[in-house]
XYZ file of C-alpha atoms in Angstrom:
93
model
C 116.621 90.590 82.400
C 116.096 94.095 82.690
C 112.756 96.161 82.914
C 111.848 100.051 81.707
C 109.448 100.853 83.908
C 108.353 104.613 84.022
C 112.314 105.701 82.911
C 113.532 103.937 85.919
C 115.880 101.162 84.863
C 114.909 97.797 86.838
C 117.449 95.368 86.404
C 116.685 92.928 89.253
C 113.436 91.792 91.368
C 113.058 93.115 94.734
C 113.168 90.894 98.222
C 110.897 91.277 100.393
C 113.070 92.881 102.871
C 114.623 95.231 99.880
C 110.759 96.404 99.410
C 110.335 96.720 103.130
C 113.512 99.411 103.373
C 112.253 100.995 100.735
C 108.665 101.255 101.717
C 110.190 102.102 105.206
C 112.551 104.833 103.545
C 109.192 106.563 101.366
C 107.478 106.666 104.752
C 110.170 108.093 106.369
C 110.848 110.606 104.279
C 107.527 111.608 102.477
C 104.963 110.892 105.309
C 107.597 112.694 107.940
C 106.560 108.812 110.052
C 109.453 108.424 113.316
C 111.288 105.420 111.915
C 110.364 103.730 115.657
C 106.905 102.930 114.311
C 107.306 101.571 111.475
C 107.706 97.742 111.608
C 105.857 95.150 109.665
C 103.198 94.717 111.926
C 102.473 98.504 112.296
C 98.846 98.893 111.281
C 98.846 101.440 108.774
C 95.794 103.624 109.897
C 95.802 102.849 113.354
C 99.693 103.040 114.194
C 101.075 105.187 111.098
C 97.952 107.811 111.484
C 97.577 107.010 107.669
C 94.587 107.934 106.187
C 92.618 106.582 102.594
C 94.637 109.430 100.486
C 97.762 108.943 102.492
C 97.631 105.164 101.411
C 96.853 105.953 97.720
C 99.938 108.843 97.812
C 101.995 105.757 99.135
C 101.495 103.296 96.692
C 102.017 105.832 94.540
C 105.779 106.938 95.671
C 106.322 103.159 95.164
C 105.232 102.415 91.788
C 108.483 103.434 90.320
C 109.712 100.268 91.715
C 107.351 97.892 90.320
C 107.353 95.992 86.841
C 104.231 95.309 86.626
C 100.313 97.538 87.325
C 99.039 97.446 90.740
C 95.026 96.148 91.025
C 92.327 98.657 91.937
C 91.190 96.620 94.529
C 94.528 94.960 95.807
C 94.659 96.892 98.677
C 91.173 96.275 99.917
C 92.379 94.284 102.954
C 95.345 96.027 103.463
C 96.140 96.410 107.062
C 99.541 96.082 108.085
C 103.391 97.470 106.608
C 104.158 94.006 105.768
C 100.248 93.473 104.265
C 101.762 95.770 101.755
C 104.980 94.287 101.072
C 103.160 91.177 100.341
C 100.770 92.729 97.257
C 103.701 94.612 95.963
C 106.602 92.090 96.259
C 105.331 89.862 93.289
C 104.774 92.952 91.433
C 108.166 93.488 91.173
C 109.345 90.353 89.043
């Protein structure tokens, strides 16, 4: 079944691992982050030098890739890459 989600055409739920690339690929590329650092376990404050707005801006760049709203307070206890990929992976069905 396909999904219209913000005029991106979402014909297929995202792996974790798909998620993690493109998570990986947004912080790459938008947060200027060496690819070397980021791995699942990389805190995201601590090890990605991410701060509060940083984390919001990020979530944001990855919206486009979710079917359904993200929580206000999902992120809460948010620590790691792959803490991330775990919120937003159901998200995407």
């Amino acid at each position: 079944m396909m999904a219209q989600n913000q005029g991106i055409l979402l014909d297929k739920t995202m792996t974790k691992d798909e998620l993690y690339s493109k998570l990986k690929e947004i912080l790459i590329t938008e947060f200027d982050i060496d690819a070397d650092l980021i791995t699942p376990d990389a805190l995201i404050q601590e090890d990605l030098q991410l701060d509060s707005i940083d984390s919001v801006d990020m979530i944001v760049k990855v919206k486009p890739f979710l079917n359904s709203a993200i929580a206000p307070d999902a992120f809460k206890s948010v620590k790691t890459v792959q803490d991330v990929v775990n919120i937003l992976e159901p998200l995407t069905k």
